Amino acid sequence: MSDSEVVSGTEPRNAKHLAPEEVLEKLDSFSADDKIRLRLIERRRCAGTDFQSGQLYSEAVCRALIGKRKCPIDVSLIAFIAQTMRSIASHRRAKLKRERSLTKASRGGDATEIVVATNQHNPEAALIEQEDTDIVTAIYECLDGDDEAQLVIMALAEGKKGKELRDEIGIDQATYDYAMRRIKKALKKKFPEGLPS
Amino acid sequence: MNSKTTGHEQLQRIADAFDEEILNASPAQLREELAAEGLDEGKVIAEMDAALAEAKKSYGKLRLEQAKAAVAARAIAPSNVSPIDKERIRGKLASMRSGAGDNVAGMIMAARKGKGLSDNDEEGTLNDLAQLEELEKEGDEE
């Protein structure tokens, strides 16, 4: 956490967001299941960053406490911390990519119709876009031969979820759950450290 | 597929869907995920508690630093007496000094065991006199 951060606890209470003491109270009441959820999410979000176990979670909690990231009162704190970890990890990953100045070999073929950002005025963004596009391609490749799983990934990539997703693909909940298990298993094999996203 | 969707957006959505799966998972599914990751439940909970303790420590340290900075800022806060008022009151103080033995400078010098009036003493006296004048004005207005 940066020393220059300003603790919002000294500011007037904002009724739309949790106050630091409310965040603390909720954090202290997290159940074992809540901690497991956040640990599993943290583990996956750490992929491609230099965060060690517990660091990303700790950083997200700090930001919620100091008010740099404010949790709306109508949002679950667990979901908020998960979202904050996602944001922190994403920025760290981008920063590391910039520092490393990676150059990736161009991939062959593009079966997913992904539009690659080619804005030469922002080569860093173009680099990140290229890497993310490569990862999406790798996801499809590791599910090669499992059309159902690929369709699920495609629907998720389009932002679909729940009933809308199942209706589009024409599967029920049990079939979806089974497809997700296959997807997770394949991704675990392909990306043992987690999906770098 | 939406042709305007970038690879970055697609990857984010896929990853978000996996997060959502975990957030909505049943206790049994969570244990299954833990086992698949080769993680021990007791160790995970201990690590998360330690990470939370670390975050609380950082937060407490930051609040303490900010409280110290606020106190320091108040100590060096500039006077709210205008330069023009100060000059007028400085004249008043000078005339008080040249007056009888019970003047302000005399009292402060006595407190300083005969030593002269320091710049800080004078500045503080000027501020006190300015505040006294303000109070007198308020009294007149009532």
Coordinates of C-alpha atoms in Angstrom, one line a residue:
Chain A
M1 CA 0.0 0.0 0.0
S2 CA 1.3 3.4 -0.9
D3 CA 2.2 5.7 2.0
S4 CA 0.5 8.6 0.2
E5 CA -3.0 7.0 0.4
V6 CA -5.6 8.9 2.3
V7 CA -7.7 7.0 4.9
S8 CA -11.3 7.8 4.2
G9 CA -12.2 7.1 7.8
T10 CA -11.5 10.8 8.6
E11 CA -14.0 11.9 5.9
P12 CA -17.7 12.4 6.4
R13 CA -19.7 9.2 6.3
N14 CA -20.8 8.3 2.8
A15 CA -24.1 6.3 3.2
K16 CA -23.7 4.7 -0.3
H17 CA -20.5 2.9 0.7
L18 CA -19.3 0.9 3.6
A19 CA -17.3 2.8 6.2
P20 CA -13.9 1.4 7.2
E21 CA -15.2 0.1 10.5
E22 CA -18.1 -1.6 8.7
V23 CA -15.6 -3.2 6.3
L24 CA -13.5 -4.4 9.3
E25 CA -16.6 -5.8 10.9
K26 CA -17.6 -7.8 7.8
L27 CA -14.0 -9.0 7.2
D28 CA -13.9 -10.4 10.8
S29 CA -17.2 -12.2 10.2
F30 CA -16.1 -14.0 7.1
S31 CA -16.8 -17.7 7.3
A32 CA -14.4 -20.6 6.4
D33 CA -16.2 -20.9 3.1
D34 CA -15.8 -17.2 2.4
K35 CA -12.1 -17.5 3.0
I36 CA -11.8 -20.5 0.8
R37 CA -13.7 -18.7 -2.0
L38 CA -11.4 -15.7 -1.8
R39 CA -8.3 -17.9 -1.6
L40 CA -9.4 -19.8 -4.8
I41 CA -10.1 -16.6 -6.6
E42 CA -6.8 -15.0 -5.4
R43 CA -4.9 -18.0 -6.5
R44 CA -6.2 -17.8 -10.1
R45 CA -5.9 -14.0 -10.2
C46 CA -2.2 -14.1 -9.2
A47 CA -1.3 -15.9 -12.4
G48 CA 1.0 -13.7 -14.5
T49 CA 1.8 -11.4 -11.5
D50 CA 4.6 -11.4 -8.9
F51 CA 2.1 -11.6 -6.0
Q52 CA 2.9 -14.2 -3.4
S53 CA 0.1 -16.2 -1.7
G54 CA -2.0 -13.8 0.5
Q55 CA -0.5 -10.6 -0.9
L56 CA -3.2 -9.9 -3.5
Y57 CA -5.9 -10.5 -0.9
S58 CA -4.1 -8.3 1.6
E59 CA -3.7 -5.5 -0.9
A60 CA -7.4 -5.6 -1.9
V61 CA -8.4 -5.5 1.8
C62 CA -6.2 -2.5 2.4
R63 CA -7.7 -0.6 -0.5
A64 CA -11.2 -1.3 0.8
L65 CA -10.2 -0.1 4.3
I66 CA -8.5 3.1 3.2
G67 CA -11.3 3.9 0.9
K68 CA -9.3 3.8 -2.3
R69 CA -11.8 1.3 -3.5
K70 CA -15.2 1.8 -1.9
C71 CA -17.6 -1.0 -1.4
P72 CA -21.2 0.0 -2.2
I73 CA -23.5 -1.0 0.6
D74 CA -25.7 -3.1 -1.7
V75 CA -22.7 -5.2 -2.9
S76 CA -21.4 -8.3 -1.1
L77 CA -18.0 -7.6 0.4
I78 CA -16.7 -10.9 -0.8
A79 CA -17.7 -10.1 -4.4
F80 CA -16.2 -6.6 -4.0
I81 CA -12.9 -8.0 -2.7
A82 CA -12.9 -10.5 -5.6
Q83 CA -13.4 -7.7 -8.1
T84 CA -10.7 -5.5 -6.4
M85 CA -8.2 -8.4 -6.6
R86 CA -9.1 -8.7 -10.3
S87 CA -8.4 -5.1 -10.9
I88 CA -5.2 -5.0 -8.9
A89 CA -3.9 -8.1 -10.6
S90 CA -4.8 -6.9 -14.0
H91 CA -2.9 -3.6 -13.5
R92 CA 0.1 -5.4 -12.1
R93 CA 0.1 -7.9 -15.0
A94 CA 0.0 -5.0 -17.5
K95 CA 2.8 -3.2 -15.6
L96 CA 5.0 -6.3 -15.6
K97 CA 4.3 -6.8 -19.3
R98 CA 5.4 -3.3 -20.0
E99 CA 8.5 -3.7 -18.0
R100 CA 9.5 -6.9 -19.7
S101 CA 8.7 -5.4 -23.1
L102 CA 7.7 -8.8 -24.3
T103 CA 7.5 -9.6 -27.9
K104 CA 5.4 -12.5 -28.8
A105 CA 5.7 -14.6 -31.9
S106 CA 2.7 -14.2 -34.1
R107 CA 0.3 -17.1 -33.7
G108 CA -1.1 -19.1 -36.6
G109 CA -4.7 -19.0 -37.6
D110 CA -7.6 -17.2 -35.8
A111 CA -10.6 -19.4 -35.4
T112 CA -12.3 -17.1 -32.9
E113 CA -12.8 -14.0 -35.0
I114 CA -11.1 -11.8 -32.4
V115 CA -10.4 -8.3 -33.3
V116 CA -6.8 -7.6 -32.4
A117 CA -6.1 -4.0 -31.3
T118 CA -3.4 -2.7 -33.7
N119 CA -3.2 0.9 -32.5
Q120 CA 0.4 1.6 -33.1
H121 CA 0.1 4.8 -31.0
N122 CA -0.3 2.6 -28.0
P123 CA 2.1 -0.4 -28.5
E124 CA 1.7 -1.5 -24.9
A125 CA -2.0 -1.9 -25.2
A126 CA -1.5 -3.7 -28.5
L127 CA 1.0 -6.1 -26.8
I128 CA -1.5 -6.8 -24.0
E129 CA -4.3 -7.4 -26.5
Q130 CA -2.1 -9.7 -28.5
E131 CA -1.2 -11.8 -25.5
D132 CA -4.8 -12.0 -24.2
T133 CA -5.9 -13.0 -27.7
D134 CA -3.3 -15.7 -27.7
I135 CA -4.6 -17.0 -24.3
V136 CA -8.2 -17.1 -25.6
T137 CA -7.0 -19.0 -28.6
A138 CA -5.1 -21.4 -26.3
I139 CA -8.3 -22.0 -24.3
Y140 CA -10.2 -23.1 -27.4
E141 CA -7.3 -25.2 -28.5
C142 CA -7.1 -27.1 -25.3
L143 CA -10.8 -27.9 -25.6
D144 CA -10.3 -29.2 -29.2
G145 CA -12.8 -32.0 -29.9
D146 CA -15.2 -31.0 -27.1
D147 CA -17.7 -28.9 -29.1
E148 CA -20.0 -28.4 -26.1
A149 CA -17.2 -27.0 -23.9
Q150 CA -16.1 -24.7 -26.7
L151 CA -19.6 -23.4 -27.1
V152 CA -19.8 -22.7 -23.4
I153 CA -16.5 -20.8 -23.6
M154 CA -17.7 -18.9 -26.6
A155 CA -21.0 -17.9 -24.8
L156 CA -19.0 -16.9 -21.7
A157 CA -16.6 -14.8 -23.8
E158 CA -19.7 -13.0 -25.2
G159 CA -20.7 -12.1 -21.6
K160 CA -23.7 -14.6 -21.5
K161 CA -24.5 -16.4 -18.3
G162 CA -27.2 -18.4 -16.5
K163 CA -30.4 -19.2 -18.4
E164 CA -29.5 -17.1 -21.4
L165 CA -26.3 -19.1 -21.9
R166 CA -28.0 -22.4 -21.4
D167 CA -30.8 -21.5 -23.7
E168 CA -28.5 -20.3 -26.4
I169 CA -26.5 -23.5 -26.4
G170 CA -29.5 -25.7 -25.7
I171 CA -28.3 -27.4 -22.6
D172 CA -29.6 -27.9 -19.1
Q173 CA -27.9 -27.0 -15.8
A174 CA -26.5 -30.4 -15.2
T175 CA -25.0 -30.5 -18.7
Y176 CA -23.6 -27.0 -18.2
D177 CA -22.0 -28.0 -14.8
Y178 CA -20.4 -31.0 -16.4
A179 CA -19.1 -28.9 -19.3
M180 CA -17.6 -26.5 -16.8
R181 CA -15.9 -29.3 -15.0
R182 CA -14.3 -30.4 -18.2
I183 CA -13.3 -26.9 -19.0
K184 CA -11.7 -26.3 -15.6
K185 CA -9.8 -29.6 -15.8
A186 CA -8.4 -28.8 -19.3
L187 CA -7.5 -25.3 -18.2
K188 CA -5.8 -26.5 -15.1
K189 CA -3.6 -28.7 -17.3
K190 CA -2.9 -26.0 -19.8
F191 CA -2.4 -23.2 -17.2
P192 CA -1.3 -24.9 -13.9
E193 CA -0.7 -21.5 -12.3
G194 CA -4.1 -20.2 -13.3
L195 CA -5.6 -18.3 -16.2
P196 CA -3.4 -15.1 -16.6
S197 CA -6.3 -12.7 -16.9
Chain B
M1 CA -19.7 -13.6 -32.1
N2 CA -19.5 -9.9 -31.8
S3 CA -16.8 -8.8 -34.2
K4 CA -16.0 -5.8 -32.0
T5 CA -15.1 -7.8 -29.0
T6 CA -11.4 -7.7 -28.3
G7 CA -9.4 -10.6 -27.0
H8 CA -8.8 -8.7 -23.7
E9 CA -12.6 -8.3 -23.2
Q10 CA -13.2 -12.0 -24.0
L11 CA -10.5 -13.2 -21.6
Q12 CA -11.9 -10.9 -18.8
R13 CA -15.4 -12.3 -19.3
I14 CA -14.2 -15.9 -19.2
A15 CA -12.2 -15.2 -16.1
D16 CA -15.1 -13.4 -14.5
A17 CA -17.3 -16.3 -15.1
F18 CA -14.9 -18.6 -13.3
D19 CA -14.9 -16.2 -10.3
E20 CA -18.6 -16.2 -10.3
E21 CA -18.6 -20.0 -10.3
I22 CA -16.5 -19.9 -7.2
L23 CA -18.6 -17.2 -5.5
N24 CA -21.7 -19.2 -6.1
A25 CA -20.3 -22.7 -5.3
S26 CA -21.7 -24.8 -2.5
P27 CA -19.5 -25.8 0.4
A28 CA -19.0 -29.3 -1.1
Q29 CA -18.0 -27.8 -4.5
L30 CA -15.6 -25.5 -2.7
R31 CA -13.9 -28.4 -1.0
E32 CA -13.8 -30.2 -4.3
E33 CA -12.0 -27.2 -5.9
L34 CA -9.6 -27.0 -3.0
A35 CA -8.7 -30.7 -3.4
A36 CA -8.3 -30.2 -7.2
E37 CA -5.8 -27.4 -6.4
G38 CA -4.0 -29.6 -3.9
L39 CA -4.8 -27.2 -1.1
D40 CA -5.4 -28.0 2.6
E41 CA -8.4 -26.3 4.1
G42 CA -6.8 -25.6 7.5
K43 CA -3.7 -24.1 5.9
V44 CA -5.7 -21.9 3.5
I45 CA -7.8 -20.5 6.3
A46 CA -4.7 -19.8 8.4
E47 CA -3.1 -18.0 5.4
M48 CA -6.1 -15.9 4.8
D49 CA -6.3 -14.9 8.5
A50 CA -2.6 -14.0 8.4
A51 CA -3.1 -11.9 5.2
L52 CA -6.1 -10.1 6.8
A53 CA -4.0 -9.4 9.9
E54 CA -1.3 -7.9 7.7
A55 CA -3.8 -5.7 5.9
K56 CA -5.2 -4.4 9.2
K57 CA -1.6 -3.7 10.4
S58 CA -0.9 -1.6 7.3
Y59 CA -4.2 0.2 7.7
G60 CA -3.5 1.0 11.3
K61 CA 0.0 2.2 10.5
L62 CA -1.3 4.5 7.8
R63 CA -4.0 6.0 10.0
L64 CA -1.3 6.7 12.7
E65 CA 0.9 8.4 10.1
Q66 CA -2.0 10.5 8.9
A67 CA -2.9 11.5 12.5
K68 CA 0.7 12.5 13.2
A69 CA 0.8 14.5 9.9
A70 CA -2.5 16.3 10.9
V71 CA -1.1 17.3 14.3
A72 CA 2.1 18.6 12.7
A73 CA 0.1 20.5 10.1
R74 CA -2.0 22.2 12.8
A75 CA 1.2 23.2 14.7
I76 CA 2.6 25.1 11.7
A77 CA -0.7 26.4 10.5
P78 CA -0.4 30.1 9.5
S79 CA -2.2 32.7 11.6
N80 CA -5.5 34.0 10.4
V81 CA -4.7 37.5 11.3
S82 CA -4.1 39.7 8.2
P83 CA -0.8 41.5 7.8
I84 CA -2.5 44.9 7.9
D85 CA -4.2 44.0 11.3
K86 CA -0.9 42.7 12.6
E87 CA 0.9 46.0 11.8
R88 CA -1.8 48.0 13.6
I89 CA -1.7 45.7 16.6
R90 CA 2.1 45.6 16.5
G91 CA 1.9 49.4 17.1
K92 CA -0.5 48.9 19.9
L93 CA 1.8 46.3 21.5
A94 CA 4.7 48.8 21.2
S95 CA 2.8 51.4 23.0
M96 CA 1.8 48.9 25.7
R97 CA 5.5 48.0 26.1
S98 CA 6.5 51.6 26.6
G99 CA 3.7 52.0 29.2
A100 CA 3.6 51.0 32.9
G101 CA 5.2 48.0 34.5
D102 CA 2.2 45.7 34.2
N103 CA 2.4 45.7 30.4
V104 CA 2.4 42.5 28.3
A105 CA 6.1 42.5 27.5
G106 CA 6.9 43.0 31.1
M107 CA 4.8 40.1 32.1
I108 CA 6.3 37.8 29.5
M109 CA 9.8 39.0 30.4
A110 CA 9.1 38.2 34.0
A111 CA 8.0 34.7 33.0
R112 CA 11.3 34.5 31.0
K113 CA 13.2 35.5 34.1
G114 CA 14.3 38.8 32.7
K115 CA 15.2 37.6 29.3
G116 CA 13.9 39.6 26.3
L117 CA 10.7 39.0 24.3
S118 CA 11.4 36.4 21.6
D119 CA 9.9 36.5 18.0
N120 CA 7.6 33.7 18.9
D121 CA 6.4 35.5 22.1
E122 CA 5.8 38.6 20.0
E123 CA 3.9 36.7 17.3
G124 CA 1.8 34.9 19.9
T125 CA 1.0 38.1 21.7
L126 CA 0.0 39.8 18.4
N127 CA -2.4 36.9 17.7
D128 CA -3.8 37.0 21.2
L129 CA -4.4 40.8 20.9
A130 CA -6.1 40.3 17.5
Q131 CA -8.4 37.7 18.9
L132 CA -9.2 40.0 21.9
E133 CA -10.1 42.7 19.5
E134 CA -12.4 40.4 17.6
L135 CA -14.1 39.4 20.8
E136 CA -14.6 43.0 21.8
K137 CA -16.1 43.8 18.4
E138 CA -18.5 40.8 18.7
G139 CA -19.4 42.1 22.2
D140 CA -20.1 45.6 20.8
E141 CA -22.4 44.2 18.1
E142 CA -24.6 42.2 20.5

